[in-house]
Every structure is written in structure tokens, then in C-alpha cells.
C-alpha positions as MATLAB code, in Angstrom:
seq = 'MVPKSFCNFTFLQLNIHMKSIEPKDISVVELQRLMQTSIGPRPIALASTVDADGRPNLSPFSFFNMVSTNPPILVFSPSRRVRDNTNKHTLFNVQANLQVVINVVTYDMVQQTSLSSTEYKDGVNEFVKSGLTMVPSDIVKPFRVKESPVQYECVVQEVIGLGNDGGAGNLVICEVVKIHVNEEILDENGQIDQHKIDLVARMGANWYTRANDGIFEVEKPLTTLGLGVDALPEGVVESGVFSGNDLGVLGNVEQLPTEEEVASFVNANEELKEILVAKNQINKFKLAKKYLEENNVPLAWKTILAK';
ca = [
      49.426   52.709  -47.611;
      50.620   50.149  -44.999;
      47.951   49.325  -42.395;
      48.687   50.697  -38.933;
      48.348   47.242  -37.351;
      51.041   45.895  -39.670;
      53.363   48.757  -38.789;
      52.898   48.044  -35.077;
      53.586   44.356  -35.576;
      56.760   45.064  -37.543;
      57.969   47.504  -34.902;
      57.460   44.942  -32.142;
      59.299   42.281  -34.078;
      62.283   44.568  -34.693;
      62.609   45.170  -30.970;
      63.161   41.463  -30.191;
      66.869   40.940  -29.561;
      68.023   37.636  -31.055;
      71.477   36.125  -30.747;
      72.304   34.568  -34.114;
      74.820   31.735  -34.302;
      76.371   29.753  -37.107;
      77.263   26.223  -35.904;
      80.781   26.470  -37.337;
      81.516   29.484  -35.111;
      81.122   27.663  -31.769;
      82.643   24.490  -30.331;
      80.907   21.139  -30.609;
      80.431   21.111  -26.824;
      78.727   24.522  -26.930;
      76.585   23.483  -29.900;
      75.529   20.258  -28.198;
      74.611   22.132  -25.012;
      72.580   24.704  -26.965;
      70.658   22.068  -28.917;
      69.990   19.777  -25.967;
      68.744   22.608  -23.761;
      66.409   24.008  -26.421;
      65.083   20.830  -28.069;
      63.009   18.846  -25.613;
      61.516   17.147  -23.790;
      63.085   14.197  -25.607;
      61.714   10.677  -25.022;
      64.200    8.137  -23.728;
      65.005    4.802  -25.347;
      66.532    2.372  -22.874;
      68.248    0.222  -25.483;
      69.103   -3.393  -24.685;
      71.592   -5.151  -26.962;
      73.995   -8.092  -26.915;
      77.523   -8.149  -28.299;
      78.963  -10.707  -30.729;
      79.585  -13.080  -27.805;
      76.024  -12.735  -26.469;
      76.931  -10.528  -23.481;
      74.111   -8.105  -22.487;
      74.448   -4.333  -22.685;
      72.005   -1.627  -21.578;
      72.153    2.106  -22.237;
      69.693    5.034  -22.485;
      69.436    7.397  -25.468;
      67.408   10.596  -25.691;
      68.000   11.042  -29.422;
      64.966    8.803  -30.007;
      61.474    8.757  -31.490;
      58.883    6.913  -33.580;
      58.765    7.834  -37.274;
      56.339    5.330  -38.828;
      53.507    3.006  -37.855;
      53.130    1.013  -41.083;
      55.708   -0.437  -40.936;
      56.280    0.337  -37.232;
      59.646    2.107  -37.118;
      61.596    3.552  -34.182;
      64.854    5.472  -34.526;
      67.573    6.318  -32.025;
      71.086    7.635  -32.346;
      74.179    6.584  -30.375;
      76.368    9.612  -31.047;
      80.145    9.585  -31.182;
      81.551   10.895  -27.897;
      82.494   14.559  -28.176;
      85.472   14.334  -25.829;
      87.401   11.564  -27.609;
      85.458   10.697  -30.791;
      84.812    7.091  -29.735;
      81.646    5.078  -30.292;
      79.426    3.434  -27.683;
      79.092   -0.311  -27.168;
      75.441   -0.147  -28.243;
      76.449    0.895  -31.761;
      78.879   -1.993  -32.180;
      76.278   -4.409  -30.844;
      73.471   -3.375  -33.219;
      75.905   -3.514  -36.115;
      76.987   -7.022  -35.092;
      73.522   -8.484  -34.444;
      71.023   -6.107  -36.105;
      68.704   -6.493  -33.104;
      67.694   -4.293  -30.170;
      64.978   -3.984  -27.544;
      63.722   -0.448  -26.895;
      62.302   -0.114  -23.369;
      60.351    3.020  -22.416;
      61.444    4.841  -19.250;
      59.118    5.816  -16.407;
      59.656    7.874  -13.282;
      59.917    4.805  -11.047;
      63.011    3.604  -12.925;
      64.692    6.879  -13.901;
      67.563    6.676  -11.390;
      68.436    3.141  -12.436;
      68.205    4.177  -16.084;
      70.613    7.027  -15.413;
      72.999    4.648  -13.642;
      72.962    2.351  -16.674;
      74.479    5.200  -18.719;
      77.709    4.900  -16.724;
      80.549    4.072  -19.086;
      81.567    0.729  -17.656;
      84.187   -1.362  -19.422;
      83.246   -3.550  -22.370;
      81.531   -6.722  -21.180;
      80.201   -5.290  -17.899;
      76.476   -6.025  -17.593;
      74.600   -2.760  -16.974;
      71.512   -4.738  -15.977;
      73.447   -5.969  -12.952;
      75.031   -2.591  -12.207;
      71.724   -0.714  -12.389;
      69.689   -3.386  -10.611;
      67.256   -3.673  -13.500;
      65.872   -7.116  -14.343;
      66.621   -9.077  -17.524;
      63.658  -10.810  -19.185;
      64.146  -13.036  -22.262;
      62.656  -11.698  -25.478;
      60.426  -13.813  -27.715;
      61.949  -13.029  -31.117;
      65.250  -11.171  -30.739;
      68.359  -12.019  -28.692;
      68.634   -8.887  -26.485;
      66.838   -9.009  -23.140;
      63.874   -6.865  -22.177;
      63.787   -4.691  -19.026;
      61.152   -6.085  -16.670;
      60.625   -2.720  -14.929;
      59.700   -0.967  -18.184;
      55.927   -1.060  -18.829;
      56.310   -1.099  -22.630;
      59.057   -3.032  -24.408;
      59.656   -3.093  -28.169;
      61.525   -6.013  -29.706;
      63.137   -4.702  -32.888;
      65.231   -5.776  -35.840;
      67.598   -3.154  -37.204;
      66.924   -2.210  -40.812;
      69.846    0.152  -41.274;
      72.505    2.112  -39.408;
      73.384    5.431  -41.003;
      76.564    7.171  -39.890;
      76.053   10.940  -39.943;
      79.680   11.982  -39.608;
      83.160   10.959  -38.525;
      83.912   13.539  -35.844;
      82.990   13.720  -32.155;
      79.295   14.530  -31.710;
      78.233   12.883  -34.973;
      75.171   10.669  -34.704;
      74.610    7.131  -35.931;
      70.966    6.787  -36.895;
      69.685    3.315  -36.006;
      66.478    2.504  -37.881;
      64.526   -0.229  -36.090;
      61.459   -2.171  -37.162;
      59.242   -3.311  -34.310;
      58.514   -7.048  -34.475;
      56.847   -7.531  -31.075;
      55.482   -5.267  -28.327;
      55.024   -6.119  -24.652;
      52.702   -3.949  -22.523;
      52.205   -4.217  -18.766;
      48.434   -4.502  -18.235;
      48.673   -2.421  -15.046;
      49.061    0.765  -17.126;
      45.912    0.164  -19.186;
      42.617    1.990  -18.691;
      39.120    0.489  -18.720;
      39.148    0.531  -22.545;
      42.382   -1.404  -22.783;
      44.358    1.671  -23.864;
      47.515    2.983  -22.220;
      46.573    5.457  -19.478;
      48.937    8.436  -19.762;
      48.785    9.045  -16.009;
      49.532    5.437  -15.116;
      52.479    5.073  -17.484;
      54.166    8.141  -15.896;
      56.786    8.651  -18.620;
      59.882   10.806  -18.226;
      61.914   12.657  -20.834;
      65.273   14.393  -21.092;
      65.866   18.103  -21.005;
      69.279   19.811  -20.979;
      72.164   19.231  -18.555;
      70.945   17.147  -15.572;
      67.280   18.027  -16.068;
      64.443   15.631  -16.850;
      60.724   16.159  -17.083;
      58.011   13.936  -15.668;
      54.788   13.818  -17.665;
      52.726   13.798  -14.467;
      54.587   16.454  -12.515;
      57.080   18.760  -14.286;
      60.867   19.010  -14.301;
      63.358   17.463  -11.877;
      67.103   16.875  -11.705;
      69.128   13.652  -11.840;
      72.875   13.744  -11.323;
      74.466   12.216  -14.402;
      77.146    9.554  -13.810;
      79.244   10.530  -16.823;
      82.382   11.717  -15.015;
      82.286    9.034  -12.314;
      82.135    5.252  -12.306;
      79.255    4.306  -10.035;
      79.821    1.204   -7.924;
      76.475   -0.171   -9.058;
      73.523   -1.758   -7.312;
      75.463   -5.038   -7.177;
      77.809   -3.391   -4.635;
      74.999   -3.095   -2.082;
      75.259   -5.406    0.937;
      73.181   -8.573    1.037;
      69.600   -7.977    2.075;
      69.288   -4.371    0.892;
      67.651   -5.102   -2.457;
      65.576   -7.969   -1.049;
      64.304   -5.923    1.915;
      61.567   -4.226   -0.098;
      62.303   -0.965    1.723;
      64.041    0.748   -1.172;
      62.479    1.717   -4.494;
      64.238    1.244   -7.812;
      65.121    4.929   -7.771;
      66.604    4.537   -4.276;
      68.776    1.672   -5.508;
      69.900    3.727   -8.502;
      70.959    6.603   -6.256;
      72.829    4.286   -3.887;
      74.593    2.619   -6.803;
      75.702    5.932   -8.269;
      78.536    6.533   -5.793;
      82.194    6.195   -6.634;
      83.406    4.927   -3.273;
      81.981    3.785    0.043;
      82.566    5.453    3.416;
      85.418    3.939    5.425;
      84.885    1.774    8.505;
      86.164    4.666   10.622;
      83.644    7.069    9.090;
      80.815    4.607    9.674;
      81.865    3.993   13.286;
      82.098    7.719   13.989;
      78.618    8.250   12.542;
      77.162    5.420   14.652;
      78.708    6.820   17.850;
      77.015   10.168   17.222;
      73.603    8.765   16.279;
      71.490    7.523   19.195;
      68.608    6.382   17.001;
      70.897    4.189   14.933;
      72.573    2.818   18.080;
      69.203    1.621   19.401;
      68.367   -0.004   16.064;
      71.696   -1.846   16.024;
      71.295   -3.059   19.614;
      67.861   -4.405   18.714;
      69.349   -6.011   15.582;
      66.442   -4.637   13.569;
      67.682   -4.713    9.981;
      64.451   -3.397    8.472;
      64.386   -0.343   10.742;
      68.009    0.310    9.849;
      67.086    0.277    6.159;
      64.071    2.522    6.828;
      66.386    5.037    8.503;
      68.676    4.896    5.479;
      65.684    5.507    3.219;
      64.791    8.580    5.281;
      68.259    9.984    4.593;
      67.763    9.277    0.884;
      64.493   11.209    0.972;
      66.485   14.094    2.474;
      68.945   13.751   -0.432;
      71.755   12.762    1.948;
      73.309    9.785    0.186;
      76.493    9.634    2.342;
      74.442    9.229    5.544;
      72.240    6.633    3.864;
      75.306    4.575    2.981;
      76.779    4.937    6.489;
      73.503    3.729    7.943;
      73.357    0.732    5.616;
      76.946   -0.252    6.451;
      76.525    0.267   10.211;
      77.087   -2.826   12.387;
];
């Protein structure tokens, strides 16, 4: 005789409606969306490499994790692009030099990290475009990211291609040869404080999660070519008014407002007029930051460009 409790359990299970899918029955785009929205949060590797000519490259990857501590091994996967079956510059660079620096990503640098994923032409320095700072490594050729609180210098043991079609991964197996840790994130015992490090991770679509606070959204610059932080007028970065995330948001625009649009905005904004008459650059930047906090990037740019 079957116990009553077992019968109840079986009945409940049979009433769960599951949609069953075989990967071959849906498109690669649909499969990728399904997997990325159900497998997470995924840690982010901000991978720094150099090409055969020594030119820097920087790009984030959420197909990333640690898989061994003795030896210390990290893995990440630059996948073939689904839309046109091409490979990313990072893959060519690690194959050419067998070296990479894996920088962890925190909330304070997430917008700049996202901007670095923009598919700029070969040879364009994403450090410059994202406004992140290059720091020489001690052992490997690729630069470290100063803003990242933990940086792993690695030599590449092996690159394993997992397929030849769009969406196929390329598993990069990296051995850590040196670790750099910002002492500001350490606790009184010299260990990394999980609150201080404030890590972020990828979810599906435009969604991220912040270890200290929950999920949030970052517009991905995959279909646009952001102008980059280097397009900002002189004095903006140096002002100290804008955070790294502010700079990343400002750099992730495809085109600037016209002179006519800026002039029209100034004429209708009494507060900005007074700031311009007083020639107070810092107050102008503070007003722009207020618009950024209101998620109004166009007005922030018009304020910055106002004369």
C-alpha cells in the first residue's frame, strides 16, 4: 500500500505545468536568452588583453568563474557572436599572447564596464573610451584596471573552442600568477569585506544584480557605438563632480545634441543662464549631474555643452 503522504506529493508534482524544450527546436537567439535569464547571477570578468602589436583591449564577460585554487584557475568564455558568427578581439589576443588580466567588477564601475563592451573597431583602446585607468602589470603584458579592487594577472593554459557556429563558446583556462587587492576593501582581519567590495553580476537582458542591494538595469551598448568618455569636453572628468558611473552613462551616447538644441535649452532654463553668467563651471557640472540622477542624459549633455 502506497503511503497517503506519497500519494499527495505525487499529485502535487503532476499538477506543475512545465514547458519542455529541446535546444534543437528553438533558435540560437531564443536559447541564449533562455539560458542567460535563468542562469545567474553570473560574475563578471573585465578582461584586459593586448594584441600582437601590444595595443590594449578591454572587454567584460559574464561567462566566467573560478574552478580551482591549487593551482589557482579562472575560466571565461568569449563566445562567437550569434548574429554573424565572428569572434571577439579578446579571443585573438589571448591566443596571440597567452596572457590576460581578469579584473573584478564593482557597482562603482559598472557603467564604465558596460561601455567597454561596445564593439569598437580593432585597435581602439576601450580603456580610453570607458574612462577606466590603465595600470602596468608586474608579470604579464596586459594592463590592470585601477578602479577594480581585485586584479588577477594570468597566463593562459589553454583555449578550447566549443563549436564553430554563432553562439559557440571558447573556453579560456587561465592560471593566476599574481593578485592585487585594494586594501580599502579589507576588514579588520585582513580579509575581503563582502560589503565593502560591493560586487555586481549579470542577469538576463539589461539586468544586473548588486550584492549589497538587489537588481538594477544598465542599457547595453551593443546596437550603438558610444562616443566614449574621451569625447567629453575638457574639465568634465577632472572636475571631480561626476562618478565613474556618471562618466560611463555620458559616454554611452551615439551623438551629441546640436548647437541649436543646446542654445534652445539654455534660453528656456533660468538656472543654467545664471550659472553661465557667473561663469561657474563646477555649478554647471553639478546641474548636469542632477539631470543624470534623474536619468535624463540628453539634458545632462546639453548642460555640459552650454556656453
